[in-house]
Structures are given as C-alpha cells and as structure tokens.
Amino acid sequence: PPLNSLGSDSWKKSRQKAIRKARDTAAEILDTNARRSMKKGFAFRMDKKGYAEFCGRFPYDMTEDQEKAENAVLADMESERPMDRLVCGDVGFGKTEIALRAACLAALNGKQTAVLAPTTLLAEQHFETFSERFSETGATVEVLSRFKTAKQSKEILEKLESGAIDLIIGTHKLLSGKIKFKDLGLLIVDEEHRFGVTQKEKIKSMRADIDILTLTATPIPRTLNLAFSGLRDLSIIATPPAGRLSIKTLIRHDDDHIIREALLRELNRGGQVYFLHNDIKTIEAAAERLQNLVPQARIRFAHGRME
C-alpha cells in the first residue's frame, strides 16, 4: 500500500474514497435485493417421476448435508421468489450433484440452464459430467469455450437463442453481450471468487430475474458476509462422502526433510502427488530438486506455456 506523509491530506482522501465505495456497494446490494423481493420469479413445478429417474442415476449415496442442500435448493426453485443460494463445501463433497439436480428440475420445466465456470478446463470437466448425466433425458448439453472455433461458437449461439440447447456450460464468454437465451431459468456459478469485477457486475445484473445457485469451496468474505447477514441463502455441505476423509491442511516452512517425508508417505501408499510451483522460470529446477529428494519417483512437470 502507498505510504502517506503526515503533512498531506492524501490519507484523508483515500479514506473518504473507501467509505464512498463501501456505501455504493451497500446501496447496490440493497437495490438488487429490493428488486428481487418485488419481482416474481418462475415457480418451478416438480415432475416427481422424471426427477426420481434422474436422481436414480447417481451412483453414490447422498450425505445428510447434501440432502439438506438439495431440499433447500428445490424449495427455493419451487417458490416464486428468485433463488440466490450459496452452496459451500469442500472439494469432492458433492456440490456438483446439487447443481445437476437443480439443472434437471429446470430442464423438466422447459427452462434453460447456464453453468458458469472460471476456467476452460473446469468448463470441459463440467461438460463431460453434465453430458453423461443428461444423456438419457433428451436434454441438449453444449459447452462454449476457447476450444471452439468461431464457426462452432456461432452455431451454439444460434441454437441457444432458438432454444435448441437446454444446458450451456462455459467460461466468462457466457457473460458476453452477444449471448441471447430463449428462456433462461437457472444460472449456476462455480467458484464465484475466481471471476473479475466486470464479470461479477454482469452476474449481478442478471440476479434480479432468474434463479442463481453459487457453488464454492472457498467463499470470498463479501459473499460469506451476504450469506450470514441473510441477504443470500446459505447451505453448507460439511459431511464427507462415505470412505472419504476430511482434508487436512498443514502450513510449514519450506524444508527438504518435511517434503521428502510427505512424498514418501504418499508414494508408499501407492498414491500420486501433485506439487504446485508458482513460477514457470524455475519450475524445471523445482522438479530437479524433488527428483534429488526422491530418486525413485517418476516426476514430470507441466505449465500453461507448454504445447
């Protein structure tokens, strides 16, 4: 942060600017929520048979917290008030299944669903998951990302506007002004904190009319504050799935002995290790260091500038 000298009024100006911004944000949140409370959203109707068939294709048992989150989401969607629910849970605790079931209810009511993912990789993963689960329902699933050619993207946009696509999954491209939906009923936002300010503004502008479901493992303080203060609804999935241990996070100084012990413990278990390094220039040296620590391990590295 910049240092202000005692004799100048720059600190006073910075404070006033921050207070103004806070007031603007508060006013904006209140305005969005006031518009939401006045508007009637679409009340989804439950098709018990179709929904039960879709849920029956889930290969695992739902945890208690998943069931609570599912019931809360369904109740929100069936009410006339537009949904704005945050589902918070660790990686692998079943947030995506809640999103799939919400999208199923939307599809059964003839409404389109948009799934917003922060990265191309995550968008592709969601596309595979949603395509597999909706394969027997007759619903059309598409993905819009930089892997698509300009011609393919144009065709997807046309189909989206005509209603030939029921579920669209994509990155921030979905927030472009060119995109027109025939009848969007549900927006699912995965990891909201990974989107920039301009993208969040666009999401906010959509918020007053449609049902919004946000999934996150690490909510940003503002989102969490909105949930705790009652301006957004909150569901927490804290129970791990059967056979899954809760994640342990340890913070330690960088130490060869600790790293070697951790690597060996995982390799002796027959598992794999994902070592995250934050600088492309020195990633090769980091891989060499690990190789010296654990000569028996097969080590490869990859980064965003590789083919």
XYZ file of C-alpha atoms in Angstrom:
307
model
C 0.000 0.000 0.000
C 1.205 3.560 -0.642
C 2.644 5.485 2.304
C 1.109 8.905 3.002
C 3.117 11.687 4.617
C 1.660 13.192 7.799
C 1.507 16.727 6.440
C -0.618 15.889 3.357
C -4.352 15.166 3.080
C -3.859 12.118 0.808
C -4.719 9.655 3.633
C -7.947 11.549 4.341
C -8.856 11.403 0.628
C -8.095 7.643 0.473
C -10.347 7.045 3.485
C -13.205 9.099 2.032
C -12.880 7.229 -1.278
C -13.029 3.867 0.556
C -16.092 4.967 2.579
C -17.835 6.105 -0.631
C -17.073 2.749 -2.278
C -18.436 0.858 0.735
C -21.626 2.948 0.653
C -22.005 2.395 -3.103
C -21.588 -1.374 -2.640
C -24.134 -1.423 0.206
C -26.623 0.618 -1.840
C -26.129 -1.669 -4.839
C -26.710 -4.830 -2.736
C -29.853 -3.321 -1.201
C -31.111 -2.238 -4.635
C -30.586 -5.728 -6.124
C -32.316 -7.375 -3.170
C -35.191 -4.864 -3.223
C -35.774 -5.585 -6.931
C -35.596 -9.326 -6.270
C -38.136 -9.138 -3.451
C -40.569 -7.144 -5.609
C -40.259 -9.341 -8.681
C -41.928 -12.673 -9.039
C -39.602 -15.368 -10.258
C -40.594 -18.528 -12.070
C -42.044 -21.128 -9.689
C -40.694 -24.473 -10.929
C -43.065 -27.416 -10.738
C -41.808 -30.788 -9.595
C -42.136 -33.711 -12.009
C -41.605 -36.445 -9.399
C -41.214 -39.305 -11.878
C -38.710 -37.578 -14.178
C -36.756 -36.151 -11.239
C -36.598 -39.527 -9.424
C -35.322 -41.237 -12.610
C -32.576 -38.612 -12.949
C -31.554 -38.924 -9.278
C -31.528 -42.723 -9.591
C -28.562 -42.470 -11.972
C -26.374 -41.015 -9.189
C -24.004 -43.907 -8.340
C -23.395 -42.906 -4.690
C -25.414 -42.398 -1.521
C -26.243 -38.776 -0.709
C -24.796 -37.490 2.565
C -27.061 -35.832 5.137
C -25.748 -32.347 4.265
C -26.205 -32.996 0.543
C -29.845 -33.929 1.133
C -30.392 -30.762 3.199
C -28.809 -28.627 0.451
C -30.871 -30.394 -2.240
C -34.131 -29.833 -0.331
C -33.280 -26.150 0.236
C -32.470 -25.617 -3.471
C -35.675 -27.373 -4.612
C -37.763 -25.326 -2.147
C -36.143 -22.113 -3.472
C -36.816 -23.078 -7.081
C -40.420 -24.074 -6.382
C -41.148 -20.728 -4.689
C -41.988 -17.548 -6.617
C -39.048 -15.639 -5.129
C -35.947 -15.776 -7.363
C -33.333 -18.040 -5.757
C -29.939 -16.691 -4.686
C -28.340 -19.578 -2.792
C -24.713 -20.231 -1.917
C -23.736 -23.905 -1.515
C -20.442 -24.128 0.329
C -18.477 -27.359 0.698
C -15.021 -28.855 0.309
C -13.762 -30.289 -2.994
C -15.335 -33.702 -3.623
C -18.141 -33.228 -1.079
C -20.869 -33.314 -3.743
C -21.693 -29.714 -4.694
C -21.860 -30.631 -8.404
C -24.593 -33.208 -7.744
C -26.756 -30.455 -6.200
C -26.175 -28.362 -9.335
C -27.062 -31.316 -11.601
C -30.352 -31.858 -9.769
C -31.227 -28.157 -9.946
C -30.490 -28.203 -13.704
C -32.675 -31.303 -14.042
C -35.648 -29.506 -12.439
C -35.078 -26.544 -14.789
C -34.970 -28.860 -17.853
C -38.149 -30.662 -16.746
C -39.861 -27.244 -16.713
C -38.625 -26.367 -20.208
C -36.168 -23.751 -18.902
C -32.556 -23.274 -19.999
C -29.616 -23.530 -17.581
C -26.257 -21.738 -17.847
C -23.262 -23.085 -15.919
C -20.513 -20.522 -15.481
C -17.003 -21.907 -14.780
C -13.856 -19.820 -14.137
C -11.507 -21.821 -16.398
C -11.703 -23.656 -19.727
C -10.524 -26.858 -18.038
C -13.300 -26.734 -15.427
C -15.876 -25.912 -18.121
C -14.781 -29.008 -20.084
C -14.957 -31.177 -16.932
C -18.478 -29.934 -16.189
C -19.451 -30.561 -19.819
C -18.387 -34.209 -19.525
C -20.234 -34.662 -16.203
C -23.449 -32.934 -17.335
C -23.437 -34.698 -20.739
C -23.098 -38.094 -19.077
C -25.858 -37.479 -16.521
C -28.293 -35.926 -19.021
C -27.561 -38.471 -21.811
C -30.806 -40.394 -21.196
C -33.069 -37.392 -20.577
C -33.227 -35.942 -24.075
C -31.832 -32.593 -22.836
C -29.178 -30.988 -25.061
C -25.878 -30.018 -23.390
C -23.226 -27.786 -25.024
C -20.007 -26.074 -23.989
C -18.730 -22.652 -25.040
C -15.008 -22.083 -24.528
C -11.847 -21.094 -26.408
C -11.558 -24.695 -27.664
C -14.462 -23.963 -30.016
C -13.821 -22.428 -33.435
C -15.563 -19.172 -34.407
C -17.937 -21.175 -36.644
C -18.808 -23.635 -33.845
C -19.369 -20.781 -31.375
C -21.699 -19.031 -33.856
C -23.764 -22.222 -34.274
C -24.004 -22.686 -30.483
C -25.194 -19.094 -30.015
C -27.872 -19.557 -32.692
C -29.079 -22.799 -31.082
C -29.113 -21.127 -27.673
C -31.300 -18.305 -28.946
C -33.677 -20.697 -30.714
C -33.991 -22.921 -27.618
C -32.322 -25.975 -29.217
C -29.833 -26.077 -26.306
C -31.118 -26.802 -22.787
C -27.846 -26.570 -20.856
C -24.927 -24.375 -21.778
C -21.615 -24.619 -19.921
C -18.882 -22.076 -20.407
C -16.329 -19.616 -19.118
C -16.839 -15.833 -18.849
C -17.749 -15.979 -22.575
C -21.272 -16.746 -21.323
C -21.448 -13.201 -19.940
C -20.814 -11.608 -23.357
C -23.454 -9.210 -24.664
C -23.786 -11.326 -27.846
C -25.402 -14.226 -25.995
C -29.179 -14.391 -26.070
C -31.168 -17.134 -24.356
C -34.610 -18.232 -25.428
C -35.769 -18.873 -21.860
C -33.021 -18.857 -19.192
C -34.324 -20.077 -15.844
C -31.232 -21.026 -13.856
C -27.671 -19.713 -13.599
C -25.105 -21.894 -11.796
C -21.875 -20.090 -10.862
C -18.926 -22.289 -9.925
C -16.263 -20.641 -7.730
C -17.544 -17.049 -7.890
C -14.342 -15.695 -6.285
C -12.373 -16.627 -9.430
C -14.268 -14.082 -11.577
C -13.164 -10.473 -12.030
C -15.058 -7.322 -11.088
C -16.581 -6.713 -14.558
C -17.815 -10.322 -14.782
C -19.348 -10.057 -11.300
C -21.169 -6.873 -12.376
C -22.693 -8.781 -15.293
C -23.762 -11.647 -12.995
C -25.296 -9.077 -10.636
C -27.352 -7.521 -13.416
C -28.886 -10.962 -14.135
C -29.610 -11.579 -10.454
C -32.943 -9.806 -10.158
C -34.840 -12.090 -12.554
C -33.522 -15.630 -12.548
C -32.661 -18.347 -10.045
C -28.964 -18.307 -9.153
C -27.044 -21.121 -7.490
C -23.435 -20.422 -6.475
C -21.060 -23.285 -5.641
C -17.849 -22.667 -3.760
C -15.201 -24.374 -1.649
C -13.674 -21.033 -0.613
C -16.216 -18.181 -0.477
C -14.853 -14.632 -0.584
C -15.533 -12.619 2.620
C -18.157 -10.428 0.932
C -20.142 -13.425 -0.353
C -19.935 -15.114 3.055
C -20.980 -11.888 4.777
C -24.045 -11.585 2.500
C -24.966 -15.171 3.373
C -24.506 -14.685 7.133
C -26.480 -11.434 7.100
C -29.396 -13.133 5.352
C -29.142 -11.304 2.012
C -28.202 -14.595 0.359
C -29.295 -18.065 1.404
C -26.576 -20.457 2.556
C -26.242 -24.253 2.540
C -23.120 -25.892 3.957
C -22.009 -29.399 2.945
C -19.644 -30.376 5.762
C -20.058 -34.160 5.880
C -17.548 -36.007 3.672
C -18.874 -38.771 1.367
C -18.557 -42.380 2.566
C -14.968 -43.620 2.523
C -13.623 -40.079 2.216
C -11.523 -38.472 4.938
C -11.753 -34.752 5.582
C -8.906 -32.707 4.088
C -6.022 -31.738 6.375
C -4.134 -28.527 5.637
C -0.727 -28.040 7.260
C 1.332 -24.856 6.926
C 5.087 -25.371 7.286
C 8.359 -23.635 6.397
C 9.902 -24.948 3.171
C 12.018 -27.859 4.379
C 13.576 -30.721 2.370
C 13.065 -33.270 5.170
C 9.331 -32.489 5.515
C 8.804 -32.546 1.719
C 10.680 -35.850 1.364
C 8.697 -37.407 4.226
C 5.378 -36.245 2.733
C 6.293 -37.524 -0.748
C 7.455 -40.912 0.546
C 4.386 -41.335 2.745
C 2.114 -40.878 -0.290
C 4.248 -42.997 -2.676
C 4.452 -45.856 -0.153
C 0.639 -45.765 -0.024
C 0.629 -46.299 -3.807
C -0.756 -42.807 -4.406
C 0.210 -39.807 -6.520
C 1.490 -36.359 -5.555
C 0.541 -33.011 -7.101
C 3.277 -30.449 -6.311
C 2.223 -26.890 -7.110
C 5.020 -24.460 -8.049
C 4.258 -20.801 -8.761
C 6.954 -19.737 -11.242
C 7.408 -21.090 -14.786
C 11.035 -19.834 -14.956
C 12.126 -22.055 -12.058
C 9.710 -24.995 -12.462
C 12.404 -27.214 -14.034
C 14.746 -26.584 -11.104
C 11.881 -27.397 -8.694
C 11.322 -30.727 -10.484
C 15.083 -31.487 -10.248
C 15.044 -30.732 -6.529
C 12.176 -33.175 -5.980
C 13.931 -35.811 -8.090
C 17.032 -35.495 -5.880
C 14.889 -35.792 -2.746
C 13.030 -38.875 -4.007
C 15.124 -40.544 -6.767
C 12.680 -43.478 -7.120
C 9.723 -41.241 -8.061
C 8.673 -40.667 -11.680
C 8.401 -36.883 -11.921
C 7.049 -34.749 -14.777
C 6.183 -31.059 -14.914
C 3.623 -29.089 -16.907
C 2.670 -25.425 -17.197
C 0.469 -23.069 -19.191
C 3.074 -22.118 -21.791
C 3.699 -25.690 -22.933
C 2.035 -27.043 -26.053
